[in-house]
Amino acid sequence: MKVVYAGSFDPITYGHLDIIYRAQKMFGEVVLAVLHNRNKQGLFTLNERIELLEEVLSDKPGIYIDSFEGLLVDYMTENNYNIIVRGLRSSIDFEFELNLAMANREYDQEVETIFLPSSPKYSFISSSLAREVASFHRDTSIFVPEAVQIALEKKF
Ligand code: COA
């Protein structure tokens, strides 16, 4: 079964990878839907974020990379996808994600959201922390794999 894991991935972290690998193990196929938000300038461009995903996940079967603009629920409907996977690091994530899941379902009753609790060792990780640490030229290896570390070093 194909499930969708959407996000900005600015950049991809070990926290995202934890969810991606576990979702692939459970469902067989995972589509990584990279959000193209024209109103929000990220650190990495859409192409750079996709290239990093490709680099980090190149040899992994059952994982596909795509991008979308607009509402996630519309992307799901248009592509006939039914399951969104989201990772939960804490109750703060839960509050936010529950609203998102409920709103998405209002727009398409066929779209369900599955929550995976983050592995405890990755639950402190976020893309913004990785970006901040990199901006001070410090080691980001606790947050991101090597290809992303190198990309972050180049950015700063
Ligand atoms: N481990 C580590 N970090 C995680 C994580 C995990 N399991 N899950 C989320 N994060 C972090 C990311 O690192 C990122 O950190 P940051 O904010 O510090 O940079 C943050 O959580 C969120 O990033 P990401 O997972 O890339 O998702 P997002 O919040 O940018 O995007 C979408 C989530 C794409 C699902 C949502 O914004 C969306 O659907 N957007 C489209 C518009 C839409 O449909 N809106 C809803 C209307 S009803």
Short mmCIF file of C-alpha atoms and ligand atoms in Angstrom, two decimals:
data_model
loop_
_atom_site.label_atom_id
_atom_site.label_comp_id
_atom_site.label_asym_id
_atom_site.label_seq_id
_atom_site.Cartn_x
_atom_site.Cartn_y
_atom_site.Cartn_z
CA MET A 1 0.00 0.00 0.00
CA LYS A 2 1.24 3.48 -0.92
CA VAL A 3 1.18 6.05 1.89
CA VAL A 4 2.16 9.72 1.79
CA TYR A 5 4.60 11.45 4.11
CA ALA A 6 4.47 15.18 3.37
CA GLY A 7 6.68 17.96 4.62
CA SER A 8 8.93 20.87 3.84
CA PHE A 9 12.05 18.76 4.51
CA ASP A 10 14.13 21.94 4.90
CA PRO A 11 16.30 19.93 5.32
CA ILE A 12 15.55 16.23 5.84
CA THR A 13 16.62 15.09 9.32
CA TYR A 14 17.15 11.79 11.14
CA GLY A 15 13.69 12.42 12.67
CA HIS A 16 12.05 12.37 9.24
CA LEU A 17 14.14 9.32 8.20
CA ASP A 18 12.99 7.41 11.30
CA ILE A 19 9.35 7.91 10.27
CA ILE A 20 10.04 7.20 6.56
CA TYR A 21 11.81 3.87 7.19
CA ARG A 22 9.21 2.68 9.70
CA ALA A 23 6.33 3.67 7.41
CA GLN A 24 7.98 1.84 4.50
CA LYS A 25 8.35 -1.27 6.67
CA MET A 26 4.68 -1.12 7.69
CA PHE A 27 3.05 -0.17 4.39
CA GLY A 28 5.56 -1.17 1.67
CA GLU A 29 5.59 2.09 -0.29
CA VAL A 30 6.02 5.67 0.87
CA VAL A 31 5.64 8.77 -1.27
CA LEU A 32 7.59 11.73 0.06
CA ALA A 33 5.55 14.76 -0.94
CA VAL A 34 7.75 17.83 -0.70
CA LEU A 35 5.78 21.02 -0.09
CA HIS A 36 6.41 23.79 -2.62
CA ASN A 37 5.36 26.89 -0.72
CA ARG A 38 5.80 29.98 -2.89
CA ASN A 39 5.04 32.26 0.08
CA LYS A 40 7.70 30.86 2.38
CA GLN A 41 11.36 31.18 1.53
CA GLY A 42 13.14 28.24 3.09
CA LEU A 43 16.87 27.77 3.53
CA PHE A 44 17.00 25.24 0.71
CA THR A 45 15.13 25.67 -2.58
CA LEU A 46 12.58 23.06 -3.61
CA ASN A 47 15.09 21.50 -6.00
CA GLU A 48 17.81 21.41 -3.35
CA ARG A 49 15.45 19.76 -0.85
CA ILE A 50 14.46 17.14 -3.43
CA GLU A 51 18.10 16.52 -4.41
CA LEU A 52 19.03 15.95 -0.77
CA LEU A 53 16.16 13.48 -0.36
CA GLU A 54 17.34 11.66 -3.49
CA GLU A 55 20.91 11.56 -2.24
CA VAL A 56 20.00 10.30 1.23
CA LEU A 57 17.39 7.77 0.05
CA SER A 58 18.82 6.74 -3.34
CA ASP A 59 19.30 3.04 -2.59
CA LYS A 60 16.09 2.55 -0.61
CA PRO A 61 13.35 0.51 -2.34
CA GLY A 62 9.69 1.50 -1.94
CA ILE A 63 10.40 5.19 -1.37
CA TYR A 64 9.36 7.73 -4.00
CA ILE A 65 9.90 11.47 -4.12
CA ASP A 66 7.33 13.93 -5.42
CA SER A 67 6.35 17.54 -4.75
CA PHE A 68 3.09 19.42 -4.43
CA GLU A 69 1.70 22.94 -4.19
CA GLY A 70 -1.46 23.99 -2.42
CA LEU A 71 -3.44 21.80 -0.07
CA LEU A 72 -2.19 18.34 0.86
CA VAL A 73 -5.73 16.96 0.73
CA ASP A 74 -6.07 18.07 -2.90
CA TYR A 75 -2.78 16.34 -3.75
CA MET A 76 -4.10 13.20 -2.07
CA THR A 77 -7.42 13.29 -3.93
CA GLU A 78 -5.84 14.05 -7.32
CA ASN A 79 -3.41 11.14 -7.01
CA ASN A 80 -5.86 8.70 -5.46
CA TYR A 81 -3.82 8.39 -2.28
CA ASN A 82 -5.68 7.67 0.95
CA ILE A 83 -3.22 7.54 3.82
CA ILE A 84 -1.13 10.35 5.26
CA VAL A 85 1.59 9.36 7.74
CA ARG A 86 2.70 11.90 10.34
CA GLY A 87 5.31 11.61 13.06
CA LEU A 88 4.59 12.73 16.62
CA ARG A 89 7.49 13.93 18.74
CA SER A 90 5.45 15.29 21.63
CA SER A 91 2.02 16.40 22.76
CA ILE A 92 2.72 19.73 21.03
CA ASP A 93 2.96 17.93 17.69
CA PHE A 94 -0.20 16.02 18.57
CA GLU A 95 -2.26 19.20 19.16
CA PHE A 96 -1.24 20.57 15.79
CA GLU A 97 -1.41 17.32 13.85
CA LEU A 98 -4.83 16.38 15.19
CA ASN A 99 -6.33 19.62 13.82
CA LEU A 100 -4.59 19.07 10.48
CA ALA A 101 -5.85 15.48 10.26
CA MET A 102 -9.41 16.50 11.13
CA ALA A 103 -9.42 19.38 8.65
CA ASN A 104 -8.01 17.18 5.87
CA ARG A 105 -10.71 14.59 6.48
CA GLU A 106 -13.43 17.24 6.27
CA TYR A 107 -12.32 17.92 2.71
CA ASP A 108 -11.98 14.27 1.69
CA GLN A 109 -13.60 11.55 3.80
CA GLU A 110 -11.41 8.94 2.11
CA VAL A 111 -8.20 10.48 3.42
CA GLU A 112 -7.05 9.03 6.74
CA THR A 113 -4.06 10.12 8.83
CA ILE A 114 -1.89 7.63 10.71
CA PHE A 115 0.36 8.86 13.51
CA LEU A 116 3.67 7.21 14.32
CA PRO A 117 5.33 8.09 17.61
CA SER A 118 8.83 9.35 16.97
CA SER A 119 11.66 7.15 18.29
CA PRO A 120 12.71 8.74 21.60
CA LYS A 121 16.30 9.24 20.45
CA TYR A 122 15.08 11.47 17.61
CA SER A 123 12.30 13.31 19.39
CA PHE A 124 14.35 16.48 20.05
CA ILE A 125 15.29 16.86 16.39
CA SER A 126 13.89 19.54 14.10
CA SER A 127 14.99 21.06 10.81
CA SER A 128 15.13 24.53 12.36
CA LEU A 129 17.49 23.39 15.13
CA ALA A 130 19.76 21.81 12.52
CA ARG A 131 19.71 25.05 10.50
CA GLU A 132 20.45 27.17 13.56
CA VAL A 133 23.38 25.02 14.72
CA ALA A 134 24.78 25.01 11.16
CA SER A 135 24.53 28.80 11.02
CA PHE A 136 27.04 28.91 13.90
CA HIS A 137 29.32 26.53 11.99
CA ARG A 138 28.86 23.77 14.53
CA ASP A 139 28.64 20.03 13.91
CA THR A 140 25.12 18.96 12.85
CA SER A 141 25.79 15.21 12.79
CA ILE A 142 23.31 14.54 15.62
CA PHE A 143 20.51 15.96 13.46
CA VAL A 144 21.18 15.08 9.83
CA PRO A 145 22.99 12.52 7.64
CA GLU A 146 26.33 13.32 6.01
CA ALA A 147 25.03 14.61 2.65
CA VAL A 148 22.85 17.14 4.50
CA GLN A 149 25.70 18.15 6.82
CA ILE A 150 27.80 19.00 3.77
CA ALA A 151 24.92 20.93 2.17
CA LEU A 152 24.38 22.90 5.38
CA GLU A 153 28.09 23.73 5.62
CA LYS A 154 27.99 25.06 2.05
CA LYS A 155 24.93 27.22 2.81
CA PHE A 156 26.67 28.96 5.69
N1 COA B 1 11.21 14.16 13.52
C1 COA B 1 11.89 15.30 13.50
N2 COA B 1 11.38 16.46 13.11
C2 COA B 1 10.12 16.46 12.71
C3 COA B 1 9.34 15.31 12.70
C4 COA B 1 9.94 14.11 13.13
N3 COA B 1 9.28 12.97 13.15
N4 COA B 1 8.13 15.65 12.25
C5 COA B 1 8.16 16.95 12.01
N5 COA B 1 9.36 17.45 12.30
C6 COA B 1 9.76 18.84 12.26
C7 COA B 1 10.54 19.28 11.07
O1 COA B 1 11.90 19.08 11.28
C8 COA B 1 10.17 20.74 10.99
O2 COA B 1 10.93 21.46 11.95
P1 COA B 1 11.02 23.05 12.00
O3 COA B 1 9.64 23.61 12.01
O4 COA B 1 11.75 23.28 13.24
O5 COA B 1 11.78 23.44 10.78
C9 COA B 1 8.73 20.74 11.44
O6 COA B 1 8.58 19.60 12.24
C10 COA B 1 7.73 20.62 10.36
O7 COA B 1 8.34 20.20 9.17
P2 COA B 1 7.86 19.13 8.17
O8 COA B 1 7.73 17.79 8.75
O9 COA B 1 8.79 19.23 7.02
O10 COA B 1 6.41 19.51 7.81
P3 COA B 1 5.73 20.89 7.63
O11 COA B 1 5.07 21.30 8.90
O12 COA B 1 6.61 21.84 6.97
O13 COA B 1 4.62 20.48 6.60
C11 COA B 1 2.54 19.59 5.86
C12 COA B 1 3.54 19.71 6.98
C13 COA B 1 3.18 19.63 4.49
C14 COA B 1 1.86 18.26 6.03
C15 COA B 1 1.50 20.70 6.03
O14 COA B 1 2.13 21.95 6.22
C16 COA B 1 0.61 20.81 4.81
O15 COA B 1 -0.20 19.95 4.56
N6 COA B 1 0.77 21.89 4.03
C17 COA B 1 0.01 22.13 2.81
C18 COA B 1 -1.15 23.09 3.06
C19 COA B 1 -2.27 22.36 3.73
O16 COA B 1 -2.83 21.43 3.22
N7 COA B 1 -2.64 22.84 4.93
C20 COA B 1 -3.67 22.26 5.72
C21 COA B 1 -4.97 22.90 5.45
S1 COA B 1 -6.29 21.98 6.15
#
